[in-house]
Short mmCIF file of C-alpha atoms in Angstrom, two decimals:
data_model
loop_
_atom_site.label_atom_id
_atom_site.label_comp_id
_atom_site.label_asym_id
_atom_site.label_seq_id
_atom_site.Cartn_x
_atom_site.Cartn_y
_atom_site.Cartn_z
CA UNK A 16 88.25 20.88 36.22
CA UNK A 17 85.92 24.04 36.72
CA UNK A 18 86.20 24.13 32.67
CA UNK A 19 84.66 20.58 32.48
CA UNK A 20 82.11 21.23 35.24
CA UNK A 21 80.86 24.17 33.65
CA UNK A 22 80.60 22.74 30.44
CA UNK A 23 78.77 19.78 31.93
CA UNK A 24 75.87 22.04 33.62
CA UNK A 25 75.47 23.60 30.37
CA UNK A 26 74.73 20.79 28.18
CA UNK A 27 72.45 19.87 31.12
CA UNK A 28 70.49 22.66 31.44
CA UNK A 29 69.64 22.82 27.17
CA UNK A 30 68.66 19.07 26.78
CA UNK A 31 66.61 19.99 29.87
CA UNK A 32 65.09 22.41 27.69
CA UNK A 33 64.82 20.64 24.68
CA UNK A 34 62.70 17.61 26.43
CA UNK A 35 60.14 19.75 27.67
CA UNK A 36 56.84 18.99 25.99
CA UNK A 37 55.39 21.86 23.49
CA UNK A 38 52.06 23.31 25.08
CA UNK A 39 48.84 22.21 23.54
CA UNK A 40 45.75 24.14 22.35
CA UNK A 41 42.52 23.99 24.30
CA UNK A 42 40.44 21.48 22.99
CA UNK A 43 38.11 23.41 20.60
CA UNK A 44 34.60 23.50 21.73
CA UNK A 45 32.04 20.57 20.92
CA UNK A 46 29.84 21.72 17.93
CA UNK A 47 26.02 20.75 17.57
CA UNK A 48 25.63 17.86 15.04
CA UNK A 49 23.94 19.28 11.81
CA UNK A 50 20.17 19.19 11.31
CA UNK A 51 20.13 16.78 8.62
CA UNK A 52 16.26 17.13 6.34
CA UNK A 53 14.47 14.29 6.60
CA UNK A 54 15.15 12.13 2.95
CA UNK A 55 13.14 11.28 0.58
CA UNK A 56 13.14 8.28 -1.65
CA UNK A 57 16.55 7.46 -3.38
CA UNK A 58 16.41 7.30 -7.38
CA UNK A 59 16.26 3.54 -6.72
CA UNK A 60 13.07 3.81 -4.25
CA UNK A 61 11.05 6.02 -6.69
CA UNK A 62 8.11 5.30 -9.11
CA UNK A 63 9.25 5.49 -12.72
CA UNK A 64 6.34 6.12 -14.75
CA UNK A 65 4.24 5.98 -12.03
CA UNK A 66 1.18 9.00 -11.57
CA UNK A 67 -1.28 9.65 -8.62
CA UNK A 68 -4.28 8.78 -10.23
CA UNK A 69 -6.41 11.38 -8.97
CA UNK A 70 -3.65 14.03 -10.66
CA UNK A 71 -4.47 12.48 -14.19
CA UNK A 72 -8.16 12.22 -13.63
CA UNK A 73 -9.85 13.49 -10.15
CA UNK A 74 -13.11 12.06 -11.47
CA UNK A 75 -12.71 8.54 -10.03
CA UNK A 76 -13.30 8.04 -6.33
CA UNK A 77 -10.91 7.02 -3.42
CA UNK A 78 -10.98 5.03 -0.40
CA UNK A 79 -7.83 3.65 -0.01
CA UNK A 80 -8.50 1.20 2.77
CA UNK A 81 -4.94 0.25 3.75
CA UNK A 82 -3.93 3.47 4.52
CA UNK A 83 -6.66 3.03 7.52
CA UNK A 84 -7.51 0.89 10.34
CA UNK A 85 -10.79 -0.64 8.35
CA UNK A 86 -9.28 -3.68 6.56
CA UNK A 87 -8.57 -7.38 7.56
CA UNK A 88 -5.56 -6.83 9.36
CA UNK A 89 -7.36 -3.77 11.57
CA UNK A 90 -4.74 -0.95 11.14
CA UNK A 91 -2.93 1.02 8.72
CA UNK A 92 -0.49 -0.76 6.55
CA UNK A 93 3.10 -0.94 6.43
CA UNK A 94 4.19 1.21 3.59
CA UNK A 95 1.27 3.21 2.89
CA UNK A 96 2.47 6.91 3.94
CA UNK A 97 -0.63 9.15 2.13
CA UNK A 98 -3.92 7.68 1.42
CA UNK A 99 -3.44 7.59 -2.58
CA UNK A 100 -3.65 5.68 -5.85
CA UNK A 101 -0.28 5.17 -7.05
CA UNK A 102 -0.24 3.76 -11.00
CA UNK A 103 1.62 3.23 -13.99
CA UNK A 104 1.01 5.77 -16.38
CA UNK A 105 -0.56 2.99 -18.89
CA UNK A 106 -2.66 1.67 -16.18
CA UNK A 107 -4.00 4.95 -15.21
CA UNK A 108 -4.74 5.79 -18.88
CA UNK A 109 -6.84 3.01 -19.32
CA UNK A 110 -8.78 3.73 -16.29
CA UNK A 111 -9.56 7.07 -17.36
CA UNK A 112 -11.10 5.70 -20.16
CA UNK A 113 -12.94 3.01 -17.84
CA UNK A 114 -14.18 5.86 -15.74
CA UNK A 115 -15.31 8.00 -19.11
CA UNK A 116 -17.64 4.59 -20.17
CA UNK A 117 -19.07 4.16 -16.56
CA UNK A 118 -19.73 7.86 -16.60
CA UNK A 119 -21.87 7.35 -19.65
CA UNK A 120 -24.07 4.95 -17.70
CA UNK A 121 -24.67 7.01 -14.99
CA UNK A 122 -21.54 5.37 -12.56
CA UNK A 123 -18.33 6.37 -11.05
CA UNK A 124 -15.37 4.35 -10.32
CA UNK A 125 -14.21 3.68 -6.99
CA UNK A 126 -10.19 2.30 -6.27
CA UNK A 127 -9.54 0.63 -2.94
CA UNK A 128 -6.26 -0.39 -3.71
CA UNK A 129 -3.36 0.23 -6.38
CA UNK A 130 0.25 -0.17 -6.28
CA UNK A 131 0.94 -1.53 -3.11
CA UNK A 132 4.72 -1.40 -1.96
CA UNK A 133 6.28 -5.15 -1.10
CA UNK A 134 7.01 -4.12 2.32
CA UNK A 135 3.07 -3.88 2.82
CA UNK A 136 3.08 -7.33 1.25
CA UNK A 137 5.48 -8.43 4.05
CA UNK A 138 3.38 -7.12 6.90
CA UNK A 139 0.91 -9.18 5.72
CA UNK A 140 2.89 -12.41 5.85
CA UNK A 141 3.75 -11.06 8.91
CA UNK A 142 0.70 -10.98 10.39
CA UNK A 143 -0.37 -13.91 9.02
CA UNK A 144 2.04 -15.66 11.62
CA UNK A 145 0.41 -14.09 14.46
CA UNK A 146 -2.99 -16.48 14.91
CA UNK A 147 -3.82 -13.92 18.44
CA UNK A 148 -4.27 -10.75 16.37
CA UNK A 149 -7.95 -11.23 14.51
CA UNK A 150 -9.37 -8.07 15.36
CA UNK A 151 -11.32 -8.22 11.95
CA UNK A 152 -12.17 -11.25 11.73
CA UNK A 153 -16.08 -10.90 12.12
CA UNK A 154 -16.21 -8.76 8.93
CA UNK A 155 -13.67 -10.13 6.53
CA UNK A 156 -13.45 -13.14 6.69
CA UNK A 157 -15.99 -14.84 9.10
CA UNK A 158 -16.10 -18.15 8.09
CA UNK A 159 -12.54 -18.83 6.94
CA UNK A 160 -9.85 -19.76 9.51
CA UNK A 161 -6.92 -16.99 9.32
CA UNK A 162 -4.15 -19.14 8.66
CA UNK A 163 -6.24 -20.26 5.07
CA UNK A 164 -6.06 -16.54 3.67
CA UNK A 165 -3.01 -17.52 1.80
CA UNK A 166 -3.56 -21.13 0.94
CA UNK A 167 -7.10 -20.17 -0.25
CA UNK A 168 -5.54 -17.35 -2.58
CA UNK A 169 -7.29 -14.19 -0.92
CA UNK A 170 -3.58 -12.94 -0.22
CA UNK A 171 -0.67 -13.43 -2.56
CA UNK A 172 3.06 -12.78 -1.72
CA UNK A 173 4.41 -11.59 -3.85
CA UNK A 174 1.49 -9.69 -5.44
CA UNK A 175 0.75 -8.15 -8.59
CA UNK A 176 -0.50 -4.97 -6.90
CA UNK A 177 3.66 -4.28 -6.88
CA UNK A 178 3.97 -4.12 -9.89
CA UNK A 179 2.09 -0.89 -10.26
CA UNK A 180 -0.39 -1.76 -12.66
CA UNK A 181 -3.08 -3.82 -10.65
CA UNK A 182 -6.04 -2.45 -8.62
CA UNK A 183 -8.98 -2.93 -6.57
CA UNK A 184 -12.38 -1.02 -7.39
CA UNK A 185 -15.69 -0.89 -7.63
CA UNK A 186 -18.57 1.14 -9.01
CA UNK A 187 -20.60 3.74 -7.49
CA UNK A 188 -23.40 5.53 -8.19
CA UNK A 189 -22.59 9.03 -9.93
CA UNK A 190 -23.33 11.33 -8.09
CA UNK A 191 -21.67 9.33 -5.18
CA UNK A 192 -23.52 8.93 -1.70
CA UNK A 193 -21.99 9.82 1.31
CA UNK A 194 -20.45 7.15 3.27
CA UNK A 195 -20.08 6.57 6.84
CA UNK A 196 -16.58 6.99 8.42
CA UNK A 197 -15.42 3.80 9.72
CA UNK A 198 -15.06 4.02 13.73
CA UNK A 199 -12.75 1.58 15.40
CA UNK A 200 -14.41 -0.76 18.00
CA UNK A 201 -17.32 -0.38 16.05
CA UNK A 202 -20.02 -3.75 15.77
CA UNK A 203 -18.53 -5.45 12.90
CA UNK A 204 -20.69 -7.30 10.25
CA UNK A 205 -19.86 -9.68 7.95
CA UNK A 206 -18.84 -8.90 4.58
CA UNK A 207 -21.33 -11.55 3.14
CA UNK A 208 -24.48 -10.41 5.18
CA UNK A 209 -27.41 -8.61 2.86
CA UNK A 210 -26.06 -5.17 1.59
CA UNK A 211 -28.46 -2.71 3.97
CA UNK A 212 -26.36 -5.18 6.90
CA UNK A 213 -22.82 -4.83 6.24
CA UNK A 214 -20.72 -1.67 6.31
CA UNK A 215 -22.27 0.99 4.39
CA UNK A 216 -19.79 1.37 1.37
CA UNK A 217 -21.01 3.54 -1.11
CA UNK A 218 -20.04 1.23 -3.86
CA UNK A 219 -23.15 -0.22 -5.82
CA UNK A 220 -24.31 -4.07 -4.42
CA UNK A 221 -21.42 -6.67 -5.65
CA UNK A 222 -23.09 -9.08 -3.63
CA UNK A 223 -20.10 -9.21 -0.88
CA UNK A 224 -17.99 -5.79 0.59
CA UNK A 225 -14.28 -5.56 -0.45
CA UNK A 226 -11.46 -7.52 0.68
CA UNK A 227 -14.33 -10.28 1.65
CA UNK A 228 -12.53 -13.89 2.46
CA UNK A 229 -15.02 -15.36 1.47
CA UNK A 230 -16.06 -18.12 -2.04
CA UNK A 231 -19.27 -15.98 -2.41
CA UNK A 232 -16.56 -12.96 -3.72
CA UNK A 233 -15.45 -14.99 -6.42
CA UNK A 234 -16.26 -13.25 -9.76
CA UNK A 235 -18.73 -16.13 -11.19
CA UNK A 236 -19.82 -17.30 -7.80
CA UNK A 237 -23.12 -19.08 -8.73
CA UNK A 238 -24.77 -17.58 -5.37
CA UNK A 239 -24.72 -14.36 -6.30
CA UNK A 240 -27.73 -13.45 -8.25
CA UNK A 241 -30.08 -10.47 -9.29
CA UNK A 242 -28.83 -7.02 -8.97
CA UNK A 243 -25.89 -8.06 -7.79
CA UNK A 244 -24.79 -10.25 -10.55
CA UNK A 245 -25.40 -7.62 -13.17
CA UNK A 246 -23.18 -5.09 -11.63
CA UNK A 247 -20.19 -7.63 -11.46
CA UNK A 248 -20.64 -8.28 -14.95
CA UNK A 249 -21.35 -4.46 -15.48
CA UNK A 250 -17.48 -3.70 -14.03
CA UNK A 251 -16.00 -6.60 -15.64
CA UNK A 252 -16.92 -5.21 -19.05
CA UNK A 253 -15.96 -2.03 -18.32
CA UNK A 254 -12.77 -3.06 -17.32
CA UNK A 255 -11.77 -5.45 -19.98
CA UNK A 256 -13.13 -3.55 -22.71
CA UNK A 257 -10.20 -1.42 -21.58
CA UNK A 258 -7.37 -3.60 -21.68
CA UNK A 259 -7.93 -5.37 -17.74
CA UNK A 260 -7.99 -8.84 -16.84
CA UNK A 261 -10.20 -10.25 -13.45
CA UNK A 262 -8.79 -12.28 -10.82
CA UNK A 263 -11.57 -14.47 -10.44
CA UNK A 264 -11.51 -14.94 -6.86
CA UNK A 265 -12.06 -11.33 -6.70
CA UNK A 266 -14.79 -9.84 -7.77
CA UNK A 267 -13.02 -6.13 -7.14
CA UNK A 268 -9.16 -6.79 -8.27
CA UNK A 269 -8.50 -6.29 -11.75
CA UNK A 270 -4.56 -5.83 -13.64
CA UNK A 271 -3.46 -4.01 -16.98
CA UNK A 272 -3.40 -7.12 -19.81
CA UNK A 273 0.11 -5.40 -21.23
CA UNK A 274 1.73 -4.14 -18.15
CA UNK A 275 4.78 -2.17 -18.59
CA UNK A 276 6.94 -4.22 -15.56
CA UNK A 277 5.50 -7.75 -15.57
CA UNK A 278 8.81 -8.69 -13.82
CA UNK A 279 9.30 -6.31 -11.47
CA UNK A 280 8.12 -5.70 -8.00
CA UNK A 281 8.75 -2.17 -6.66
CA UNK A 282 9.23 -1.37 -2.80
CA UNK A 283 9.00 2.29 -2.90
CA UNK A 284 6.04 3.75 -0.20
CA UNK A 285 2.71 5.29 -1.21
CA UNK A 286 3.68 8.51 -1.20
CA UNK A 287 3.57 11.69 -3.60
CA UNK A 288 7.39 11.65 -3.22
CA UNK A 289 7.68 8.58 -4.38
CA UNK A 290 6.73 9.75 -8.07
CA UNK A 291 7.62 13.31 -7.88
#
């Protein structure tokens, strides 16, 4: 009997033992998340074929308007990171040779507007549903109700500016004259008032100031006479004897005849990186 008992508080006392749980290790220390660079565009967001213009020839003037508050919508634009002129190399060639035939005449090109990414294009749109915010209104488009900018054909979506060989310029006198930076909350005039009236772009008189809303824009508009007539038809030679075709309701936007992607509409941001 005091064999059994024995035998019994043995057993006892090692299952005891082998039950007990195993110790565990501290919990280790939380470590700071990695600082992670910010990214730049994937293969798939980037530019191919694309150049800054002003890389390939610094010659032609700049004032890329969407980068900044001073264009219809009344702040910078959705996709436009750096104030530049993205193009497709074939697009930028022929301009270079625009800009060496205005040269001869005693001009300078000037580009508002190039490749513009289709996430800008959807901003627009965006606003476009918003009939409170009309900020511009007085200089762009004065006489045309906002919710007619695409119905009239003043803004596409999408646009051929996306493709990366469109553009919007104009023609200054070389050398160029200074021009007033634009200050916001400033009187605005509108784009079709006399040329010593409205904003003081240097760009030679076209008649109407960029981005203008506005029939008296249109290329052939029979209103616009003089001085101002000539110097339409002065850029519109230049441009097609280079390979460009007019938008006629635009006296200012111009695209590449033989455009390398006439089917493709890129969403990569204005940006150095986005060609690099």
């Amino acid at each position: 009997m005091r064999y059994r008992l024995a035998v019994v508080l043995a057993l006892a006392v090692l299952l005891g033992g082998c039950s007990r749980s195993e110790p565990r290790p501290a919990p280790a220390a939380p470590q700071p998340a990695p600082v992670r660079p910010t990214p730049s565009p994937s293969p798939a967001e980037r530019l191919p074929g694309f150049v800054v213009l002003n890389d390939l020839d610094p010659r032609i003037h700049a004032d890329i308007r969407y980068a900044t508050p001073h264009n219809f919508v009344g702040r910078p634009i959705t996709g436009y990171r750096e104030p530049l002129c993205l193009l497709t190399r074939q697009a930028a060639e022929a301009l270079r040779r625009v800009q060496d035939a205005a040269l001869a005449g005693g001009h300078s090109l000037k580009v508002y507007d190039c490749y513009r990414p289709q996430p800008a294009v959807d901003d627009f749109v965006a606003w476009s549903k918003r009939p409170d915010e009309q900020q511009t209104k007085a200089e762009f488009y004065p006489d045309l109700a906002k919710n007619r900018l695409f119905a009239d054909g003043y803004i596409g979506a999408p646009t051929a500016h996306s493709r990366g060989s469109t553009l919007d310029l104009t023609l200054v006198d070389e050398p160029a004259a200074s021009q007033p930076p634009y200050r916001v909350g400033q009187p605005l005039v509108a784009c079709t008032a006399p040329r010593g009236q409205r904003f003081a772009d240097n760009s030679i008189d076209m008649g109407t100031g960029f981005d203008c809303f506005d029939p008296r824009a249109h290329t052939a508009d029979p209103r616009i006479t003089g001085t101002a007539r000539d110097n339409r038809r002065l850029l519109q030679r230049l441009m097609t004897d280079a390979g460009f075709v007019n938008y006629d309701r635009e006296w200012w936007h111009y695209s590449l005849r033989d455009e390398p992607y006439p089917d493709t509409f890129f969403a990569a941001p204005v940006a150095r990186s986005s060609v690099g």
